[in-house]
Structures are given as structure tokens and as C-alpha cells.
Backbone as JSON, one array per atom type, in Angstrom:
{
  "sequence": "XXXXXXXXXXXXXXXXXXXXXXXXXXXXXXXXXXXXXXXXXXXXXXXXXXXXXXXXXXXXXXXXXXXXXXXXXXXXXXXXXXXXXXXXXXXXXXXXXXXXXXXXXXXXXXXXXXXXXXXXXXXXXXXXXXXXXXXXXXXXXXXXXXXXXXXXXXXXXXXXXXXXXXXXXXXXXXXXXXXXXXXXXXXXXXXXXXXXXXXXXXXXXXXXXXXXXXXXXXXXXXXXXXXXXXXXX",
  "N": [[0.84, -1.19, 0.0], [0.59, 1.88, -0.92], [0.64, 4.87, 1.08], [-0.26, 8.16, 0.13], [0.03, 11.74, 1.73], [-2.09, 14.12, 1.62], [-1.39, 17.15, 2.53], [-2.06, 20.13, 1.57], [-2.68, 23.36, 1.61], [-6.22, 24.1, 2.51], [-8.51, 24.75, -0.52], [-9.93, 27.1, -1.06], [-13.42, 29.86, -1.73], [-15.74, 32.4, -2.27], [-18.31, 33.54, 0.14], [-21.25, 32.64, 0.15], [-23.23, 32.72, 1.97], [-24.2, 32.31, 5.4], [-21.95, 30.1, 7.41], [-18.81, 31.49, 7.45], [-15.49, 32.73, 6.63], [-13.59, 35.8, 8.25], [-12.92, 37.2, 5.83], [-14.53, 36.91, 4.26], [-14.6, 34.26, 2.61], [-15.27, 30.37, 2.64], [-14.31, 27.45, 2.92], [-14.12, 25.35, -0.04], [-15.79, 22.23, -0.23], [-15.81, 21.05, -2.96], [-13.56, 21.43, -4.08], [-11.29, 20.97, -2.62], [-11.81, 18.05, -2.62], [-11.36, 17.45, -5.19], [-9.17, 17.79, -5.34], [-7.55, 16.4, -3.59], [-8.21, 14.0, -4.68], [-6.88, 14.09, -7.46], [-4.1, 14.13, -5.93], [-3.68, 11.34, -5.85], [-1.81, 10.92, -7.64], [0.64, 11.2, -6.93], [1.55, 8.77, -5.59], [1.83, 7.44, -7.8], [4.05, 7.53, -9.04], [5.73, 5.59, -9.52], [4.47, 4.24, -11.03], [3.88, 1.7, -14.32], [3.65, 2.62, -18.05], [1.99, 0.75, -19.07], [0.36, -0.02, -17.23], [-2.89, -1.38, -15.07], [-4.97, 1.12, -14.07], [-7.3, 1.95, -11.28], [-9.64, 4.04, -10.42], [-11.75, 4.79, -7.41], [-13.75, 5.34, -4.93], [-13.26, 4.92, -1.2], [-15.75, 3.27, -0.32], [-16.6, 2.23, -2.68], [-16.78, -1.33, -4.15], [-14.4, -3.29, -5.6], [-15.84, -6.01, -7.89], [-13.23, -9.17, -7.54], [-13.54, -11.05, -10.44], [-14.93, -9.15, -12.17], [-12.58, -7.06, -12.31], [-10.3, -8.93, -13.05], [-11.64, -9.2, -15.91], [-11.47, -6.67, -16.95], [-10.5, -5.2, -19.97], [-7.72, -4.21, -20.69], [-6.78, -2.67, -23.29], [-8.48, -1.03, -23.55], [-9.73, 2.25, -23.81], [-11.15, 3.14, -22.09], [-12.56, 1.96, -18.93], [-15.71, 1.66, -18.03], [-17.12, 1.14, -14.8], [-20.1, 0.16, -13.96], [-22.43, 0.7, -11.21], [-24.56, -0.55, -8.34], [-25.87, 0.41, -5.53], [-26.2, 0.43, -1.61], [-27.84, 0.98, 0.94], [-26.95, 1.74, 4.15], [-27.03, -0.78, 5.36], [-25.45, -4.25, 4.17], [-26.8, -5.26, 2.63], [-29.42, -4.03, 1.8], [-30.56, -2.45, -0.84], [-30.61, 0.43, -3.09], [-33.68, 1.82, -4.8], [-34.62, 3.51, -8.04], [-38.22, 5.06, -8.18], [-39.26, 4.41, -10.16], [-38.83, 1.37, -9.92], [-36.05, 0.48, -10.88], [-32.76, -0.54, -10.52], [-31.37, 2.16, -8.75], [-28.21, 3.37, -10.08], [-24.46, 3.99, -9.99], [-22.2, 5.55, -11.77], [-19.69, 5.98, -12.05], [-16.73, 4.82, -10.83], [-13.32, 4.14, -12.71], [-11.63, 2.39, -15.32], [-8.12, 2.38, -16.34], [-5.05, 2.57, -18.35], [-2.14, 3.48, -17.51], [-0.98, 4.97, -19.05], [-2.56, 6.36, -20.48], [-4.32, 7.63, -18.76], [-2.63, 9.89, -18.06], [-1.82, 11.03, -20.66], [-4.17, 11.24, -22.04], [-6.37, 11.76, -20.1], [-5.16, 13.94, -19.19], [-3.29, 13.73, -16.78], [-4.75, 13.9, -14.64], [-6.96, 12.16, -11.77], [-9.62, 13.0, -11.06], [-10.48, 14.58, -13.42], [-10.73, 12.21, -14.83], [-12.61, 10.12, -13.41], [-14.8, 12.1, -12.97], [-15.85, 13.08, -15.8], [-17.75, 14.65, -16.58], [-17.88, 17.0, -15.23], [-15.65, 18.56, -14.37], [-14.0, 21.53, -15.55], [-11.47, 20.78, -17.49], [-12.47, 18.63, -19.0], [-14.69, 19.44, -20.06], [-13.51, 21.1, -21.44], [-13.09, 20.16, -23.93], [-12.35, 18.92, -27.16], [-14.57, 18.19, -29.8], [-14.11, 16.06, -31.35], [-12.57, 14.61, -29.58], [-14.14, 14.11, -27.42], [-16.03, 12.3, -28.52], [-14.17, 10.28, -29.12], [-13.87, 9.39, -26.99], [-15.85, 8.76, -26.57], [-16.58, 6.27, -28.0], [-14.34, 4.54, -27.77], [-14.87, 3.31, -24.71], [-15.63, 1.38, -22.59], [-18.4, -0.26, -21.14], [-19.4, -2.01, -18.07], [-21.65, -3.75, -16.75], [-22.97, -4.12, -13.23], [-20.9, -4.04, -11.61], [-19.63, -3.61, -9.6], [-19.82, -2.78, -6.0], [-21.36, -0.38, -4.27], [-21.39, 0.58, -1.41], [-22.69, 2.4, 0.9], [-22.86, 4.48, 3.73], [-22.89, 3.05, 5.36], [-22.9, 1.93, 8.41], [-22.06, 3.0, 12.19], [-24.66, 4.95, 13.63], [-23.47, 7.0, 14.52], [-21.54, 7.63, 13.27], [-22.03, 7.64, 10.63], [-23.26, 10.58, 11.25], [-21.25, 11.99, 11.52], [-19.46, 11.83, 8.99], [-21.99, 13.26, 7.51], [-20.92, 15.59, 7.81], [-18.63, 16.32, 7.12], [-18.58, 15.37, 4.64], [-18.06, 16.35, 0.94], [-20.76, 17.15, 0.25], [-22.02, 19.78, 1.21], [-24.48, 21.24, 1.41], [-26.61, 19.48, 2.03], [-25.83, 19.05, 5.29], [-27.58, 19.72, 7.56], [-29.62, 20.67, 10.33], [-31.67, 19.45, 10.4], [-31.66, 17.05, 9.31], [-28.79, 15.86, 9.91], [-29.05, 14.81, 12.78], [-29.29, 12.29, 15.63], [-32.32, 11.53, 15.62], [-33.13, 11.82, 13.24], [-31.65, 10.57, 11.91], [-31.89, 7.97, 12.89], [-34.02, 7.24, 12.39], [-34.61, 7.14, 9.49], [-32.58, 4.98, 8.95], [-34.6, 2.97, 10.56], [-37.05, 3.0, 9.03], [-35.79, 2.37, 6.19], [-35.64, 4.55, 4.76], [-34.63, 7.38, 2.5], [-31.47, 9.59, 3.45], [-31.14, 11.56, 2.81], [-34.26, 12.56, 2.29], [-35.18, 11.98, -0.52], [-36.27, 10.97, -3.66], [-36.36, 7.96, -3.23], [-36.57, 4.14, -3.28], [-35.47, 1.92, -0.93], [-34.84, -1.28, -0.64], [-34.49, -4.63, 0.6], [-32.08, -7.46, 0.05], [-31.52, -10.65, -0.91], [-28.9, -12.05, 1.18], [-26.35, -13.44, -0.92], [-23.79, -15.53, -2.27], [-23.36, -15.12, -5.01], [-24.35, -12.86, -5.58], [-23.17, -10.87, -3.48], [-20.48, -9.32, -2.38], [-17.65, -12.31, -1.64], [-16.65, -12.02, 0.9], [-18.13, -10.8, 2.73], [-20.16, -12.8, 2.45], [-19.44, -15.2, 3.48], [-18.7, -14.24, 6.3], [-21.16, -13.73, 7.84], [-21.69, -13.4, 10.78], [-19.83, -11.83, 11.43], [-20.46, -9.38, 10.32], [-22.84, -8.95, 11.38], [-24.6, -6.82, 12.54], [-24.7, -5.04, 10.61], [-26.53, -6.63, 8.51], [-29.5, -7.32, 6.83]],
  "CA": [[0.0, 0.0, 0.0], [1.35, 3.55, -0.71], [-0.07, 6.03, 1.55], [-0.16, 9.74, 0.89], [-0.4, 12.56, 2.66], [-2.2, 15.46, 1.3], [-1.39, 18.63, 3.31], [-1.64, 21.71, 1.21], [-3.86, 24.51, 2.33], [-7.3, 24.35, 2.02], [-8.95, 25.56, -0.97], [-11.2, 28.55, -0.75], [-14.0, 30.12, -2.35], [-16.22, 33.3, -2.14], [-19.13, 32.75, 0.71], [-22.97, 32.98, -0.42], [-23.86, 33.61, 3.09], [-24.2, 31.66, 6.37], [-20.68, 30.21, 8.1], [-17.58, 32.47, 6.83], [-14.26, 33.31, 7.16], [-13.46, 37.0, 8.53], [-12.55, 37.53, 4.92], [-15.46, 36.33, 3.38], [-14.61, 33.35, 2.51], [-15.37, 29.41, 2.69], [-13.59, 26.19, 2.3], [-14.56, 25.32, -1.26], [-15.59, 21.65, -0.29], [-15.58, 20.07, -3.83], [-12.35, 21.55, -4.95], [-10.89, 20.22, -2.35], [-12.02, 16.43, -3.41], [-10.66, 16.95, -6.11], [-7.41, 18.17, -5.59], [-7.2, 15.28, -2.66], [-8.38, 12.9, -5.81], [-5.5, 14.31, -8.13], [-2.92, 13.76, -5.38], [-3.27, 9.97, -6.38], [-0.73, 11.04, -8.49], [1.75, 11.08, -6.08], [1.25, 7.22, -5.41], [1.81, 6.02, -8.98], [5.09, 8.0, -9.61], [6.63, 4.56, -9.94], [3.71, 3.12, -12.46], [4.83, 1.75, -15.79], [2.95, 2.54, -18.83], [0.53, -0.46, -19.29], [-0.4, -1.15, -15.2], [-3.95, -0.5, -15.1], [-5.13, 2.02, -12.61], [-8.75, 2.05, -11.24], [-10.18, 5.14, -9.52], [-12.85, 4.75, -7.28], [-14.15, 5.82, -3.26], [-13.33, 3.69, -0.66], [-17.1, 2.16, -0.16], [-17.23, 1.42, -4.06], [-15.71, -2.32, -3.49], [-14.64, -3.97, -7.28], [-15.93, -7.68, -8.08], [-12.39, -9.65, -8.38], [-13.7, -11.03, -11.24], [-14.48, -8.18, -12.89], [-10.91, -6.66, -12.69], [-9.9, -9.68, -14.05], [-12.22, -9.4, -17.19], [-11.35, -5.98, -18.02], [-9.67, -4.87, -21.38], [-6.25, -2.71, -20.41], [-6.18, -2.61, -24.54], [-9.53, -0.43, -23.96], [-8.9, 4.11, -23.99], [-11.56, 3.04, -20.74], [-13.66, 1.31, -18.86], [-16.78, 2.81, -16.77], [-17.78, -0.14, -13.71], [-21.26, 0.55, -12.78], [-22.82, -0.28, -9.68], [-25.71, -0.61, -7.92], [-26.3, 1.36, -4.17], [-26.56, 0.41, -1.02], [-27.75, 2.38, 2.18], [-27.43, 1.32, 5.81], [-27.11, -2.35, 4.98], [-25.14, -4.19, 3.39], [-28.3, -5.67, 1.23], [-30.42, -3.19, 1.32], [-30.4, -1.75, -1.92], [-31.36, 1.41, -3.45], [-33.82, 1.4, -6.32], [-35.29, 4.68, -8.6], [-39.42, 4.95, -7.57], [-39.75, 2.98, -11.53], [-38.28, 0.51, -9.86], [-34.71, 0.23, -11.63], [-31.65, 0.02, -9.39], [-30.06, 3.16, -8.84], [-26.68, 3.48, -10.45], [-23.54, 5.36, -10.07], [-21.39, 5.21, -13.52], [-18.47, 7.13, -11.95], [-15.62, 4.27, -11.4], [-13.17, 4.05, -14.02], [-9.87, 2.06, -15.3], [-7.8, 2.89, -17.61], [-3.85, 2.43, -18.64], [-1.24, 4.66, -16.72], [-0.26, 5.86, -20.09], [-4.0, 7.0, -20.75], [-4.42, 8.57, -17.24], [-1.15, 10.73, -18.0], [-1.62, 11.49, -21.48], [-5.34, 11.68, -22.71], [-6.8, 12.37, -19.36], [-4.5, 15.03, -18.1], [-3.16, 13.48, -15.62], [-6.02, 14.11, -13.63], [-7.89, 11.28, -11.79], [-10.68, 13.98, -10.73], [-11.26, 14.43, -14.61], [-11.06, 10.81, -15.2], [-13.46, 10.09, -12.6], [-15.98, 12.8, -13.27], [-15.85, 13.57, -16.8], [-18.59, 15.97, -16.84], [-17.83, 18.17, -13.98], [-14.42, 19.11, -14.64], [-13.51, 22.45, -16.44], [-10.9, 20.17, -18.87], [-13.05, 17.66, -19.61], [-15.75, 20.78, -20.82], [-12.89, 21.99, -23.15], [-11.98, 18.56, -24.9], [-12.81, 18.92, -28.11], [-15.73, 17.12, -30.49], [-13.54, 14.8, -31.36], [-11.66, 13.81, -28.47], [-14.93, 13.28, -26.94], [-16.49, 10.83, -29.3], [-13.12, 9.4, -29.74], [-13.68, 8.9, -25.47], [-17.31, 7.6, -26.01], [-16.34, 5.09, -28.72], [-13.58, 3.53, -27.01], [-15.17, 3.54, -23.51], [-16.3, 0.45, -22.23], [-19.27, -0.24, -19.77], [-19.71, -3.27, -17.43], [-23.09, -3.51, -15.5], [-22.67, -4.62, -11.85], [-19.31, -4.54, -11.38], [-19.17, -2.8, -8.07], [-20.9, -2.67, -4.92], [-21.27, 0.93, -3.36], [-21.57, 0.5, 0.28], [-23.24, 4.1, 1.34], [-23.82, 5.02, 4.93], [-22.96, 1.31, 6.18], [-21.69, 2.57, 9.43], [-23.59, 3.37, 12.9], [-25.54, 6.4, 12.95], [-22.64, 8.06, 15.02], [-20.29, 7.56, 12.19], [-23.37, 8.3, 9.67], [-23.65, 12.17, 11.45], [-19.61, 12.13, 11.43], [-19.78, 11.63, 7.86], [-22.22, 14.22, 7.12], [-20.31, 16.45, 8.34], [-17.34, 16.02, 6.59], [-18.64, 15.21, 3.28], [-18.04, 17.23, 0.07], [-22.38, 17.41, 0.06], [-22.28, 20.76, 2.45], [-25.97, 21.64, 1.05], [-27.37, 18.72, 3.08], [-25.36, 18.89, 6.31], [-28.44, 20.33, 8.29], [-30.05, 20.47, 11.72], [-32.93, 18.78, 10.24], [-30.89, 15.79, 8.97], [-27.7, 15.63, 11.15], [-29.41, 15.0, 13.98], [-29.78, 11.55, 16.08], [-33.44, 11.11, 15.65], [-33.54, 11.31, 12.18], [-30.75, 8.94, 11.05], [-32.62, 6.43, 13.43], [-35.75, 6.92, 11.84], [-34.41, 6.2, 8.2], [-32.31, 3.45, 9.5], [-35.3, 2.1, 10.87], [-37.87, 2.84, 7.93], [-35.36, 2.13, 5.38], [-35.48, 5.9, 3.76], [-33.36, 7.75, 2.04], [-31.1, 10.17, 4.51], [-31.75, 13.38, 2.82], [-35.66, 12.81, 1.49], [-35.04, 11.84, -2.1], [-37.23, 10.07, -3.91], [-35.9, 6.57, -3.93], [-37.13, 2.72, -2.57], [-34.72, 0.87, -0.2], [-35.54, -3.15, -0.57], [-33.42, -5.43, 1.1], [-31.54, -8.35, -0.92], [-31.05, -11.81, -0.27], [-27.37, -11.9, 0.74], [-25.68, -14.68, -1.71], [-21.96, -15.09, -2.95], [-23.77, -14.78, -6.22], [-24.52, -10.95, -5.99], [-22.16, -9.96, -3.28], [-19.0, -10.49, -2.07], [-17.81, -13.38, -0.9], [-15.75, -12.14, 2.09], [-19.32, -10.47, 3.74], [-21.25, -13.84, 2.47], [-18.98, -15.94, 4.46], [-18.64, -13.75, 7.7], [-22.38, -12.97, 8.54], [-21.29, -13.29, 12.27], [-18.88, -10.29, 12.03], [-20.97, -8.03, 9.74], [-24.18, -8.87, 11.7], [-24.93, -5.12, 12.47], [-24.88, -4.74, 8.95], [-27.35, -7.13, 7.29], [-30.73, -7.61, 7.36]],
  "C": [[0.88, 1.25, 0.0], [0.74, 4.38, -0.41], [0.81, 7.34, 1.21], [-0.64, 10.75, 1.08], [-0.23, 13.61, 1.84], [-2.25, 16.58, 2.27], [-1.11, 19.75, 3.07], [-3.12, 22.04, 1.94], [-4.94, 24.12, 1.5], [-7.73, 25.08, 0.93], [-9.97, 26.51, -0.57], [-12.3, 29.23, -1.3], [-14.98, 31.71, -1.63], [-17.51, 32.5, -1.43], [-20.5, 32.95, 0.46], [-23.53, 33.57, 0.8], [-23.34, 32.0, 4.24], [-22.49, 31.49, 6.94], [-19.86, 30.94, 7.53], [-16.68, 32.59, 7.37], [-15.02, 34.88, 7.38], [-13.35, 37.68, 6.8], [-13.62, 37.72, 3.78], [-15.99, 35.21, 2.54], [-14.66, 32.05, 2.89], [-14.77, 28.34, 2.79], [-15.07, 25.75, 1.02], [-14.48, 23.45, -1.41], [-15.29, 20.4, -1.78], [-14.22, 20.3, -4.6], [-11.18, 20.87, -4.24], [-11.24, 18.8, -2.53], [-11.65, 16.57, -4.34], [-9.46, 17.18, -5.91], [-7.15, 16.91, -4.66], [-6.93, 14.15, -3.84], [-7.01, 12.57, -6.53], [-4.48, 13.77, -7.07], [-2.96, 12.41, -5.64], [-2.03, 9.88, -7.24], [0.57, 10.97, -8.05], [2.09, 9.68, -5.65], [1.84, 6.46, -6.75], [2.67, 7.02, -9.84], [5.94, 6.55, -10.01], [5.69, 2.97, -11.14], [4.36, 2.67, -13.99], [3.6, 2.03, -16.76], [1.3, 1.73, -19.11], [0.46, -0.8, -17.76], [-1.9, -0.23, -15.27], [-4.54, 0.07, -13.55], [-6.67, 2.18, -12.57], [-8.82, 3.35, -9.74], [-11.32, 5.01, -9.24], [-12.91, 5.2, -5.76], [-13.84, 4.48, -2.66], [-14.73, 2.93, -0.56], [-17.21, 1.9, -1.73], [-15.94, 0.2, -3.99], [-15.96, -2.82, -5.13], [-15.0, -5.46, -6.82], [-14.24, -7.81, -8.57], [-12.68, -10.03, -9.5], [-14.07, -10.31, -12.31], [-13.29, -7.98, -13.41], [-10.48, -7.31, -13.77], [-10.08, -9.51, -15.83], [-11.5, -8.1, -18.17], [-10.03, -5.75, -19.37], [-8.69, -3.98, -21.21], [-6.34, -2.16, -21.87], [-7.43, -1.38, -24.89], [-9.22, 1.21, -23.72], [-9.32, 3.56, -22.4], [-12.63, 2.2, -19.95], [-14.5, 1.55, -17.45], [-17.16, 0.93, -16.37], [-19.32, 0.69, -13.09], [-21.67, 0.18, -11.76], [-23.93, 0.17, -9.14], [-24.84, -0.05, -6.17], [-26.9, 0.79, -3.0], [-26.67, 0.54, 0.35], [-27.92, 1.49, 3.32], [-26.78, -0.19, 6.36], [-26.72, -2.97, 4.16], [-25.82, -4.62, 2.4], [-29.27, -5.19, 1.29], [-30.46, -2.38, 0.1], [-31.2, -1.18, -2.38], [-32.1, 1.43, -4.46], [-34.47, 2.84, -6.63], [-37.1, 4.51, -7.88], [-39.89, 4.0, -9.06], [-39.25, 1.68, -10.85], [-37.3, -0.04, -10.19], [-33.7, 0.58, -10.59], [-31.25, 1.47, -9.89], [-28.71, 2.99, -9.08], [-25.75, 4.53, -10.17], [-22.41, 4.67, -10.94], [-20.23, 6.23, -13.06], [-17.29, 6.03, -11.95], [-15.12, 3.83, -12.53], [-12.16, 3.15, -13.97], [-9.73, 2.62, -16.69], [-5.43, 2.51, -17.55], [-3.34, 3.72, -17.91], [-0.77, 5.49, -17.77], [-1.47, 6.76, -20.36], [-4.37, 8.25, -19.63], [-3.54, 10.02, -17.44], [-1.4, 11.45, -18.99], [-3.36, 11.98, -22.21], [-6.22, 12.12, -21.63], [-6.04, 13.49, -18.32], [-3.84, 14.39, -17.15], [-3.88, 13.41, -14.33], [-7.18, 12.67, -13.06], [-9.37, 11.8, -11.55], [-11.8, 13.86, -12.0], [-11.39, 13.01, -15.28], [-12.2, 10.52, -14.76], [-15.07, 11.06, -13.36], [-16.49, 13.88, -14.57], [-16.72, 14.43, -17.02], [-18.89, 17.19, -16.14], [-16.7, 18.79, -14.22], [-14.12, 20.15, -15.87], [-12.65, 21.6, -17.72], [-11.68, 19.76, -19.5], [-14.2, 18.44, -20.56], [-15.2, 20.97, -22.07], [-12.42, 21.17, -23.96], [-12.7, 19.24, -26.47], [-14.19, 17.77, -29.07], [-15.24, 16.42, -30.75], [-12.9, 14.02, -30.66], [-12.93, 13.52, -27.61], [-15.65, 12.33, -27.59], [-15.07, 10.14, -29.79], [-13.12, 8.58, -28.35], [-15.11, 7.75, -25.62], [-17.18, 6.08, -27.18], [-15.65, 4.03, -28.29], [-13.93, 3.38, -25.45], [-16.26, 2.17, -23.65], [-17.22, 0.37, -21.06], [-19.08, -1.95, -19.25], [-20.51, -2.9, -16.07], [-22.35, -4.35, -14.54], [-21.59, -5.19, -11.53], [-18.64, -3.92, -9.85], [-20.13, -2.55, -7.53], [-20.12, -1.6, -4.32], [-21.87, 1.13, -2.08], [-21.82, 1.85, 1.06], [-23.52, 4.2, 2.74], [-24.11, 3.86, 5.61], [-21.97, 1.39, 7.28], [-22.77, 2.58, 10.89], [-23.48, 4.89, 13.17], [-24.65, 7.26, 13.86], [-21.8, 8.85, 14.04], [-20.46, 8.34, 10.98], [-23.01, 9.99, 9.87], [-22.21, 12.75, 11.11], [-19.64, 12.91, 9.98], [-20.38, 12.87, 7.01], [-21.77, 15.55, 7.57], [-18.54, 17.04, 7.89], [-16.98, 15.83, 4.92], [-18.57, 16.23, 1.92], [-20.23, 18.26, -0.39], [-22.86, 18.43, 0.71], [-24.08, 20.89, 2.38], [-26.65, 20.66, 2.01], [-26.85, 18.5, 4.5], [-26.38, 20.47, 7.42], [-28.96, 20.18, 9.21], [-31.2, 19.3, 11.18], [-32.26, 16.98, 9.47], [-29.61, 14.94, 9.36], [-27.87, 15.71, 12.72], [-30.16, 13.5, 14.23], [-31.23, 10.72, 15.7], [-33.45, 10.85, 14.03], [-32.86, 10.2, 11.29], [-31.39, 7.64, 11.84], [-33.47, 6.12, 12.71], [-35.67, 6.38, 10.68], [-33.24, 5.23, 7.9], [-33.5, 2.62, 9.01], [-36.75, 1.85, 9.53], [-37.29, 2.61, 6.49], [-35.48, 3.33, 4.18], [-34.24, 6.36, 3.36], [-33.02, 8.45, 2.92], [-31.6, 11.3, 4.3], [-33.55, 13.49, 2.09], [-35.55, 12.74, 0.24], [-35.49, 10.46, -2.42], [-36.91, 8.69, -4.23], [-36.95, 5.38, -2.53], [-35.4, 1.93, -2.23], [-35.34, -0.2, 0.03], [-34.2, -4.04, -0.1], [-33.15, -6.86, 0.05], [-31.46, -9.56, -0.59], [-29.34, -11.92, 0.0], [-26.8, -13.0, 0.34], [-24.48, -14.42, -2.31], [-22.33, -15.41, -4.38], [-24.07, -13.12, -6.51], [-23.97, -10.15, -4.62], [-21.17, -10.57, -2.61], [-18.36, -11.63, -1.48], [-17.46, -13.5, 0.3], [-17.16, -11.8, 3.25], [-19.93, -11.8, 3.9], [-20.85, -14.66, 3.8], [-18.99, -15.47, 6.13], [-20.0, -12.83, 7.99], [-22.12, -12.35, 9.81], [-20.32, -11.9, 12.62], [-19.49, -9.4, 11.7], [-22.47, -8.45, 10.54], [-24.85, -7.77, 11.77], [-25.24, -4.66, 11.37], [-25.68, -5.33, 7.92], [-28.48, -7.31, 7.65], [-31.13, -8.89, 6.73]]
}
């Protein structure tokens, strides 16, 4: 494992209102996530060319078999994954009934990372948020969506699988400032959608619990019910 340690200054930003610096200013929580993101870069000063590099959050956990499958020979390849809150088989679904997805982990070649994505795992990661990724050109983006591979359920995103101390911690800490509110960081209500299986911040989704099988999740939870008990329903 190569740990490191980001410790530049906080970014900053102009404040809309409420907490403030004396100055007027904020911590600018998403610029910092990304610049934390980018520092990955500091980790894989000793990569070679072809080692493939996957960017993802710690709770998005890859299927080994996946990994295995994918194509290094590909520009990229998006892992989707299915969502789930509280538990580790409770899973999130839209109100149509279709799992919720998040299409953000990626891999890709160390030479790719370096050279067609900037160097940037931020803009790797979140290709449509990032100022670069805005200014690519028409062809360098259909040259991204052509060679860009998908693979459904290739990762389990473990959300808010913690106890509700950890949960308030959490919101509190998270790049999501907009929802870190009295009315939602507060004891009673992380119990309540614990216990009713809601979403944390009121958004319109269905939490259904899963059967847990080393067919749809991992095998290290399947096997150790007894340790993750707290965690499954």
C-alpha cells in the first residue's frame, strides 16, 4: 500500500452567506475532493505505462472477477454499480423501480491517465464536472465515447454502512455541504431512516433489502455474517 499525505492549504471560495471566514470566505468543499483525488498522483510515480489504474471511493468495493475481465487494450472502462444504504443488502432502487446506479468508477492504462486524461484522476473520474473535460474537443470526446467500455454490476457501493454516530460524522465532513443540516444531522432522524429504510436526505428513492448470496455480493461479507451482523438484514 502507498499512503499519501495530502497537506496543502485548504482551498477557498467566495461565501454565499451563512458560516464564513473574517474575509469572506469558505472552504470550497468540492475543490478540495478533487485536488485530494488528483494527489493519487503522487502514489503512482513509480507506475509503468501499461499497469492498469482504477479510480474509485473507498465504499465502491470492485468484483475480483471483474478486474480480471477488463480490457487494459480499452482508452476506458466505466464499472457501474448498484447502491446500497445502511445495509449491506439493502439496496437502493429509482421509484420505476430500476436500481439506482452510479457510472463514476473508471480504469484505464497509466499511459492514458497521463496522457489523454491530463493526468487528472478527478477528470477521469468525473468527466462531466471538470472544467478540462468541458474543453476537450468534439472529437476527443467521441473518440472517449467510442472507445469507452461499460460493465453492468461490477461494483458494490456501500453508502452510509456505518452506525448512525459515524453516519452524522460523515455528514459532516462530506463534500455534500448543502445537506449537512439540523434537520438531517441530527440523532433522531438517522434512526428513523435506519429504521424505515429511507433515504437520509428525502429523495425520492425505494430501499428493498436483498437476499445476501456469494452470487450478488461479495464473498468475504457472504462468508462472515457473524462479524458483519450489524450490517445485514
Amino acid at each position: 500500500m502507498i499512503y499519501v499525505v495530502h497537506d496543502e492549504t485548504p482551498l477557498m471560495k467566495a461565501s454565499d452567506g451563512g458560516d464564513q471566514h473574517q474575509d469572506g470566505l469558505v472552504v470550497d468543499a468540492w475543490a478540495n475532493e478533487a485536488a485530494q483525488r488528483n494527489a493519487i498522483m503522487q502514489g503512482l510515480k513509480s507506475a509503468k505505462y501499461d499497469d492498469l489504474i482504477l479510480i474509485s471511493d473507498v465504499d465502491e468495493i470492485f468484483s475480483p472477477q471483474v478486474i480480471g475481465s477488463i480490457n487494459a487494450n480499452k482508452l476506458c472502462t466505466t464499472l457501474y454499480q448498484n447502491f446500497y444504504n445502511y445495509q449491506f443488502n439493502l439496496q437502493v432502487f429509482n421509484t420505476d423501480n430500476t436500481p439506482r446506479k452510479c457510472k463514476l468508477p473508471r480504469a484505464t492504462k497509466y499511459k492514458n491517465l497521463v496522457h489523454f486524461f491530463g493526468g487528472e484522476p478527478e477528470s477521469f473520474r468525473n468527466l462531466k464536472r471538470t472544467r478540462s473535460v468541458k474543453n476537450w474537443s468534439w472529437l476527443k470526446w467521441n473518440w472517449f465515447k467510442l472507445n469507452n467500455r461499460i460493465i453492468e454490476n461490477s461494483v458494490w457501493h456501500f453508502s452510509w454502512v456505518m452506525t448512525p454516530e459515524r453516519i452524522s460524522e460523515k455528514m459532516s465532513t462530506i463534500s455534500h455541504t448543502e445537506y449537512d443540516l439540523p434537520e438531517f444531522n441530527n440523532p433522531e432522524h438517522i434512526m428513523k431512516v435506519i429504521k424505515n429504510a429511507e433515504d437520509i436526505w428525502g429523495r425520492d428513492r425505494k430501499l428493498i433489502r436483498q437476499e445476501l448470496s456469494a452470487d450478488s455480493f461479495p464473498e468475504y461479507i457472504v462468508n462472515n455474517k457473524d462479524k458483519f451482523r450489524e450490517f445485514i438484514i
